[in-house]
Coordinates of C-alpha atoms in Angstrom, one line a residue:
M67 CA 23.0 -30.8 0.6
V68 CA 22.6 -31.6 4.7
C69 CA 21.9 -27.6 4.7
F70 CA 19.4 -28.0 1.7
N71 CA 17.7 -31.0 3.1
F72 CA 17.7 -29.5 6.9
I73 CA 15.7 -26.3 5.0
E74 CA 13.2 -29.0 3.4
M75 CA 12.5 -30.8 6.4
I76 CA 11.5 -27.3 8.6
K77 CA 9.9 -26.4 5.5
K78 CA 7.8 -29.5 5.5
K79 CA 7.0 -29.3 9.0
K80 CA 5.7 -25.9 8.4
T81 CA 3.6 -27.1 5.6
L82 CA 2.1 -29.4 7.8
I83 CA 1.3 -27.4 10.1
G84 CA -0.1 -24.4 7.9
L85 CA -2.4 -27.5 6.2
V86 CA -3.8 -28.2 9.7
L87 CA -4.7 -25.2 11.1
G88 CA -6.0 -24.4 7.7
Q89 CA -8.5 -27.0 7.9
I90 CA -9.4 -26.2 11.5
L91 CA -10.1 -22.5 10.1
S92 CA -12.1 -23.9 7.4
L93 CA -13.8 -25.9 9.7
I94 CA -14.8 -22.8 12.0
L95 CA -15.4 -20.5 9.3
T96 CA -18.2 -23.2 8.4
S97 CA -19.7 -23.1 11.0
N98 CA -20.1 -19.8 12.3
G99 CA -20.9 -19.2 9.2
F100 CA -24.2 -21.7 10.3
A101 CA -24.7 -20.5 13.0
A102 CA -25.2 -16.8 11.6
S103 CA -27.6 -18.4 9.1
Q104 CA -29.5 -19.9 11.9
I105 CA -30.3 -16.8 13.6
V106 CA -31.3 -14.8 10.0
R107 CA -33.6 -17.5 10.2
K108 CA -35.4 -16.8 13.2
G109 CA -36.0 -13.3 12.3
I110 CA -33.5 -11.4 14.5
N111 CA -32.1 -8.8 12.1
A112 CA -29.1 -7.6 14.0
P113 CA -25.6 -8.2 11.6
T114 CA -23.5 -6.4 14.4
S115 CA -24.5 -8.4 17.2
H116 CA -22.6 -11.9 16.1
S117 CA -19.1 -10.5 16.3
F118 CA -19.4 -8.7 19.5
L119 CA -19.8 -11.4 21.9
G120 CA -16.4 -12.7 19.8
Y121 CA -14.2 -9.3 20.5
L122 CA -15.5 -9.4 23.9
L123 CA -13.9 -12.5 24.9
L124 CA -11.1 -11.8 22.8
A125 CA -10.4 -8.2 25.3
I126 CA -11.0 -10.5 27.8
V127 CA -8.9 -13.4 27.5
Y128 CA -5.9 -11.5 25.9
G129 CA -6.2 -8.6 27.6
G130 CA -6.2 -10.3 30.8
I131 CA -2.9 -11.7 29.4
M132 CA -1.1 -8.5 28.7
L133 CA -1.9 -6.8 31.7
Y134 CA -0.4 -9.6 33.8
R135 CA 2.8 -9.8 31.6
R136 CA 3.0 -5.9 32.0
S137 CA 4.7 -5.6 28.5
P138 CA 4.8 -2.8 26.3
I139 CA 2.8 -1.7 23.2
K140 CA 4.9 -2.0 19.9
A141 CA 2.5 -0.1 18.0
K142 CA 0.5 2.8 17.6
W143 CA -3.1 2.3 19.8
Y144 CA -4.7 4.5 16.2
H145 CA -3.5 1.6 14.1
Y146 CA -5.5 -1.2 16.3
F147 CA -8.7 1.0 16.5
L148 CA -8.8 1.7 12.4
L149 CA -8.4 -2.3 12.2
A150 CA -10.9 -3.4 14.0
L151 CA -13.4 -0.6 12.8
V152 CA -12.7 -2.4 9.1
D153 CA -13.0 -6.4 10.8
V154 CA -16.3 -5.4 12.7
E155 CA -18.1 -3.8 9.2
A156 CA -16.5 -6.8 7.4
N157 CA -18.0 -8.8 9.4
F158 CA -21.7 -6.2 9.9
L159 CA -21.3 -7.0 5.5
I160 CA -21.2 -10.6 5.7
A161 CA -23.9 -11.2 8.7
K162 CA -25.9 -8.8 6.8
A163 CA -25.8 -10.6 3.6
Y164 CA -27.1 -14.0 4.6
Q165 CA -30.7 -11.8 4.4
Y166 CA -30.7 -12.1 0.8
T167 CA -28.7 -14.4 -0.6
S168 CA -27.5 -18.4 0.5
M169 CA -24.6 -20.0 2.5
T170 CA -23.3 -21.2 -0.8
S171 CA -22.9 -17.7 -2.2
I172 CA -21.3 -16.2 0.8
M173 CA -18.4 -18.9 1.5
L174 CA -18.2 -19.1 -2.3
L175 CA -17.8 -14.9 -3.1
D176 CA -15.3 -14.7 0.2
C177 CA -12.7 -15.7 -2.7
W178 CA -12.8 -12.1 -3.9
A179 CA -10.5 -11.8 -0.5
I180 CA -8.0 -13.1 -3.0
P181 CA -7.2 -10.8 -5.4
C182 CA -7.8 -8.1 -2.7
V183 CA -4.9 -9.1 -0.5
L184 CA -2.4 -10.0 -3.5
V185 CA -3.2 -5.8 -4.9
L186 CA -2.6 -5.0 -1.3
T187 CA 0.5 -6.9 -0.5
W188 CA 2.0 -6.3 -3.7
V189 CA 1.4 -2.6 -3.1
F190 CA 2.0 -1.5 0.6
L191 CA 3.5 -5.0 1.6
K192 CA 6.0 -4.8 -1.2
T193 CA 5.1 -8.9 -2.1
K194 CA 5.8 -9.8 -5.6
Y195 CA 3.8 -12.0 -7.6
R196 CA 4.7 -13.8 -11.0
L197 CA 2.5 -14.4 -14.5
M198 CA 1.3 -18.0 -12.9
K199 CA 0.2 -16.8 -9.4
I200 CA -1.9 -13.5 -11.4
G201 CA -3.3 -16.6 -13.6
G202 CA -4.5 -18.8 -10.6
V203 CA -6.0 -15.8 -9.0
V204 CA -7.5 -14.7 -12.6
I205 CA -9.6 -18.3 -12.8
C206 CA -10.8 -17.7 -9.1
I207 CA -12.2 -14.4 -10.2
V208 CA -13.9 -15.7 -13.5
G209 CA -15.4 -18.9 -10.3
V210 CA -16.4 -15.6 -8.7
V211 CA -18.6 -14.5 -11.7
M212 CA -20.5 -17.5 -12.2
V213 CA -21.2 -18.0 -8.7
V214 CA -23.4 -13.9 -9.4
F215 CA -24.4 -15.8 -12.4
S216 CA -25.5 -18.8 -10.6
D217 CA -27.8 -16.8 -8.2
V218 CA -29.8 -15.2 -11.3
H219 CA -30.3 -18.2 -13.2
A220 CA -31.8 -20.2 -9.7
G221 CA -34.0 -17.2 -8.8
D222 CA -35.7 -18.2 -5.5
R223 CA -34.3 -21.2 -5.3
A224 CA -30.7 -20.0 -4.3
G225 CA -31.5 -19.4 -0.5
G226 CA -32.4 -15.8 -0.1
S227 CA -34.7 -12.5 -1.0
N228 CA -32.8 -10.7 -3.2
P229 CA -29.2 -13.0 -4.0
V230 CA -27.6 -10.5 -6.1
K231 CA -27.6 -7.8 -3.8
G232 CA -26.7 -10.4 -1.7
D233 CA -23.6 -11.0 -3.7
L234 CA -22.5 -7.6 -3.8
I235 CA -22.9 -7.2 0.2
V236 CA -20.4 -10.0 0.2
V237 CA -18.3 -8.7 -2.0
A238 CA -17.9 -5.6 -0.4
G239 CA -17.1 -7.2 2.8
A240 CA -14.5 -9.6 1.5
T241 CA -12.5 -6.3 0.1
L242 CA -12.5 -5.1 3.9
Y243 CA -11.5 -9.0 5.1
A244 CA -8.7 -8.8 2.6
V245 CA -7.7 -5.3 4.0
S246 CA -8.3 -6.7 7.6
N247 CA -6.4 -9.6 6.9
T248 CA -3.2 -7.9 5.3
C249 CA -3.0 -5.1 8.0
E250 CA -3.2 -8.4 10.6
E251 CA -0.4 -10.2 9.3
F252 CA 2.1 -6.6 8.7
L253 CA 1.2 -6.4 12.7
V254 CA 1.3 -10.3 13.6
T255 CA 4.8 -10.0 12.1
N256 CA 6.2 -6.5 13.5
A257 CA 4.0 -6.3 16.7
D258 CA 2.9 -8.7 18.7
R259 CA 0.5 -11.6 18.6
T260 CA -0.7 -11.2 21.9
E261 CA -1.2 -7.4 21.5
L262 CA -2.8 -7.8 18.6
M263 CA -5.4 -10.3 19.5
S264 CA -5.8 -7.7 22.8
F265 CA -6.9 -4.7 21.2
L266 CA -8.2 -6.2 17.8
G267 CA -10.9 -7.0 20.8
L268 CA -11.2 -4.3 22.6
F269 CA -12.1 -1.2 20.1
G270 CA -14.1 -4.2 18.3
A271 CA -15.5 -4.4 21.2
I272 CA -16.2 -1.0 21.7
I273 CA -17.6 -0.3 17.9
G274 CA -19.8 -2.8 17.9
A275 CA -21.4 -1.7 21.3
I276 CA -21.5 1.9 20.1
Q277 CA -23.0 0.1 16.8
I278 CA -25.9 -1.7 17.8
S279 CA -26.8 0.7 20.7
I280 CA -27.5 2.9 17.9
F281 CA -29.1 0.6 15.1
E282 CA -29.9 -2.6 16.2
R283 CA -30.7 -1.8 20.2
D284 CA -34.7 -2.1 18.8
E285 CA -34.3 -5.4 16.6
L286 CA -32.6 -7.1 19.9
K287 CA -35.2 -6.1 22.9
A288 CA -38.0 -7.2 19.9
V289 CA -36.5 -11.0 20.3
H290 CA -38.0 -13.9 22.4
W291 CA -35.0 -14.7 24.2
S292 CA -34.8 -18.9 24.5
T293 CA -32.1 -21.7 24.4
E294 CA -32.6 -22.1 20.8
T295 CA -32.3 -18.4 20.9
V296 CA -29.0 -18.0 22.2
L297 CA -27.0 -21.4 21.4
P298 CA -26.1 -20.0 18.4
Y299 CA -24.4 -16.8 19.6
L300 CA -22.5 -18.8 22.0
G301 CA -21.3 -20.7 18.9
L302 CA -20.1 -17.7 16.9
A303 CA -18.3 -16.4 20.0
L304 CA -16.4 -19.3 20.6
G305 CA -16.0 -19.6 17.0
A306 CA -14.6 -16.2 16.5
F307 CA -12.3 -16.1 19.4
F308 CA -10.5 -19.3 17.9
F309 CA -10.7 -18.0 14.5
Y310 CA -9.1 -15.1 15.1
S311 CA -6.5 -16.7 17.9
L312 CA -5.8 -19.6 14.8
L313 CA -5.6 -17.1 12.4
A314 CA -2.5 -14.9 14.1
V315 CA -0.6 -17.9 14.2
L316 CA -1.1 -18.6 10.2
L317 CA -0.9 -15.6 9.5
K318 CA 2.3 -15.7 11.5
T319 CA 3.8 -19.0 10.0
S320 CA 2.5 -19.7 7.0
G321 CA 1.1 -16.2 5.8
A322 CA -2.0 -15.3 3.4
A323 CA -1.6 -17.8 0.9
M324 CA -2.3 -20.8 3.3
F325 CA -4.9 -19.2 4.3
T326 CA -6.8 -18.4 1.5
L327 CA -6.0 -22.2 0.1
S328 CA -7.9 -23.2 3.1
L329 CA -10.9 -20.9 2.4
L330 CA -11.4 -23.6 -0.6
T331 CA -12.3 -26.4 1.8
S332 CA -14.9 -24.5 3.9
D333 CA -16.9 -23.7 0.2
M334 CA -17.3 -27.7 -0.1
W335 CA -18.8 -27.9 3.3
A336 CA -21.0 -25.3 3.0
V337 CA -22.3 -27.3 0.1
L338 CA -22.7 -30.1 1.7
I339 CA -24.4 -28.2 4.9
R340 CA -26.5 -26.5 2.7
T341 CA -27.7 -30.4 0.6
F342 CA -27.9 -32.3 4.1
A343 CA -29.3 -29.8 6.4
Y344 CA -31.5 -27.1 5.0
H345 CA -33.0 -29.5 2.3
E346 CA -32.1 -26.7 -0.4
K347 CA -31.7 -27.8 -4.1
V348 CA -28.3 -26.9 -5.3
D349 CA -27.7 -25.4 -9.0
W350 CA -25.1 -26.9 -11.0
L351 CA -23.3 -23.8 -11.9
Y352 CA -22.2 -23.8 -8.4
Y353 CA -20.4 -26.6 -8.9
L354 CA -18.3 -25.2 -11.8
A355 CA -17.2 -22.7 -10.3
F356 CA -16.6 -24.6 -7.5
A357 CA -14.6 -26.7 -9.5
T358 CA -13.2 -23.0 -11.4
T359 CA -11.8 -21.5 -8.0
A360 CA -10.0 -24.8 -7.0
I361 CA -8.5 -24.9 -9.9
G362 CA -7.7 -21.2 -9.7
L363 CA -6.3 -21.8 -5.8
V364 CA -4.1 -24.6 -6.5
I365 CA -2.7 -22.9 -9.4
Y366 CA -2.1 -19.9 -7.1
S367 CA -0.8 -22.0 -4.3
M368 CA 1.6 -24.3 -6.6
K369 CA 3.5 -21.0 -7.3
E370 CA 3.8 -20.4 -4.1
K371 CA 5.5 -23.2 -3.3
D372 CA 8.0 -23.1 -6.6
Q373 CA 8.8 -19.7 -5.4
E374 CA 9.6 -20.9 -1.9
E375 CA 11.5 -24.0 -3.2
Q376 CA 13.5 -21.3 -5.0
R377 CA 14.7 -19.2 -2.4
S378 CA 15.9 -22.6 -0.3
V379 CA 18.0 -23.1 -3.7
E380 CA 19.1 -20.2 -3.7
V381 CA 20.1 -20.1 0.0
V382 CA 22.3 -23.5 -0.5
E383 CA 24.0 -22.2 -3.1
V384 CA 24.9 -19.2 -0.9
V385 CA 26.3 -21.1 1.8
D386 CA 28.7 -23.3 -1.9
V387 CA 29.8 -20.4 -2.3
E388 CA 31.0 -19.7 0.8
A389 CA 32.3 -22.6 1.1
D390 CA 34.3 -22.4 -2.2
Q391 CA 35.4 -18.3 -0.8
R392 CA 37.0 -20.6 2.4
K393 CA 38.9 -22.9 -0.1
P394 CA 42.7 -22.2 -0.9
Y395 CA 43.5 -20.6 -4.3
D396 CA 46.8 -20.9 -6.1
K397 CA 48.3 -17.9 -7.7
D398 CA 46.1 -18.2 -11.3
G399 CA 42.9 -17.7 -8.6
E400 CA 42.1 -21.7 -9.0
P401 CA 41.3 -23.9 -6.0
L402 CA 43.7 -26.2 -4.8
S403 CA 42.6 -29.8 -4.8
A404 CA 43.2 -31.9 -1.5
S405 CA 46.2 -33.8 -3.3
L406 CA 48.1 -30.4 -3.4
I407 CA 47.1 -29.6 -0.3
G408 CA 48.4 -32.5 1.3
A409 CA 51.6 -32.2 -0.6
S410 CA 52.1 -29.0 0.2
N411 CA 51.9 -29.7 3.5
E412 CA 54.2 -32.6 3.3
A413 CA 57.0 -30.8 1.7
L414 CA 56.8 -28.0 4.2
T415 CA 57.0 -30.6 7.3
K416 CA 60.2 -32.5 5.6
A417 CA 61.9 -28.8 4.9

């Protein structure tokens, strides 16, 4: 019982830390979306540049830590290169989507990453999922479909020039995010967090610089740089740095389930920003999609909690079995009671 209480105390502390980190990540994600939409509203069509400074900051800070420690590299360099390539293109697609659809749709459609993560972890990380968790994912997908229908129904009120095209771009970007998050969870568990952040920043900055020089150089040259233009880029850089840093911690301590659950609150903040900051009318289907997604995520997280409790019970049962195995037994294989053991010891003493 003491062992079970100790395990429960550790679990509650980890859950609390995971919830706090998840909410911080949710706020950072919403803030980054707000900054990206501000850049698009200024007519700057350079989506790769949104994440370039963030990768560069990761490379400088965590690369400097690696050089100071002089620690050996635990994973292959080309694994980090492929991860950075997927992550850069995911950020590119999400930033590109702001030109076509609304911030609210982008935040809600990010939930598409949840079923993608489930499939990827099941195939590559051998994670097992039960029917209730799969049911929660199906409900989340229904909410995602509602967002698409909402944009079709809202038309030009959806806050973008081509909402359906933007939604499809977001789904593609969310799929790449799922690949990236799954790889990050594997590497942060089997390699090193500082190593992951430094190489992700290094290769991400290199890939981003090449992509900017080929596709976005003329666009950035034509920009009239001012304080109002530079501030959103600086905000994106700092937001990306803290987002990736905290995401690595959350993936290592709580896993992808807590991260995907925290995305729900970013949807809520996105609706509030769109309503009060942009003064745009939100279609009623958004709220229905939000509620549907919330139900699916709650079912998804509750099943994850049940599985963790089952694992804790199994640990306690193993401890009880080991305690039983240490008990003395009689010739028939039955455990001796304390009185019989005491009587036996007393008889031996008298003898």
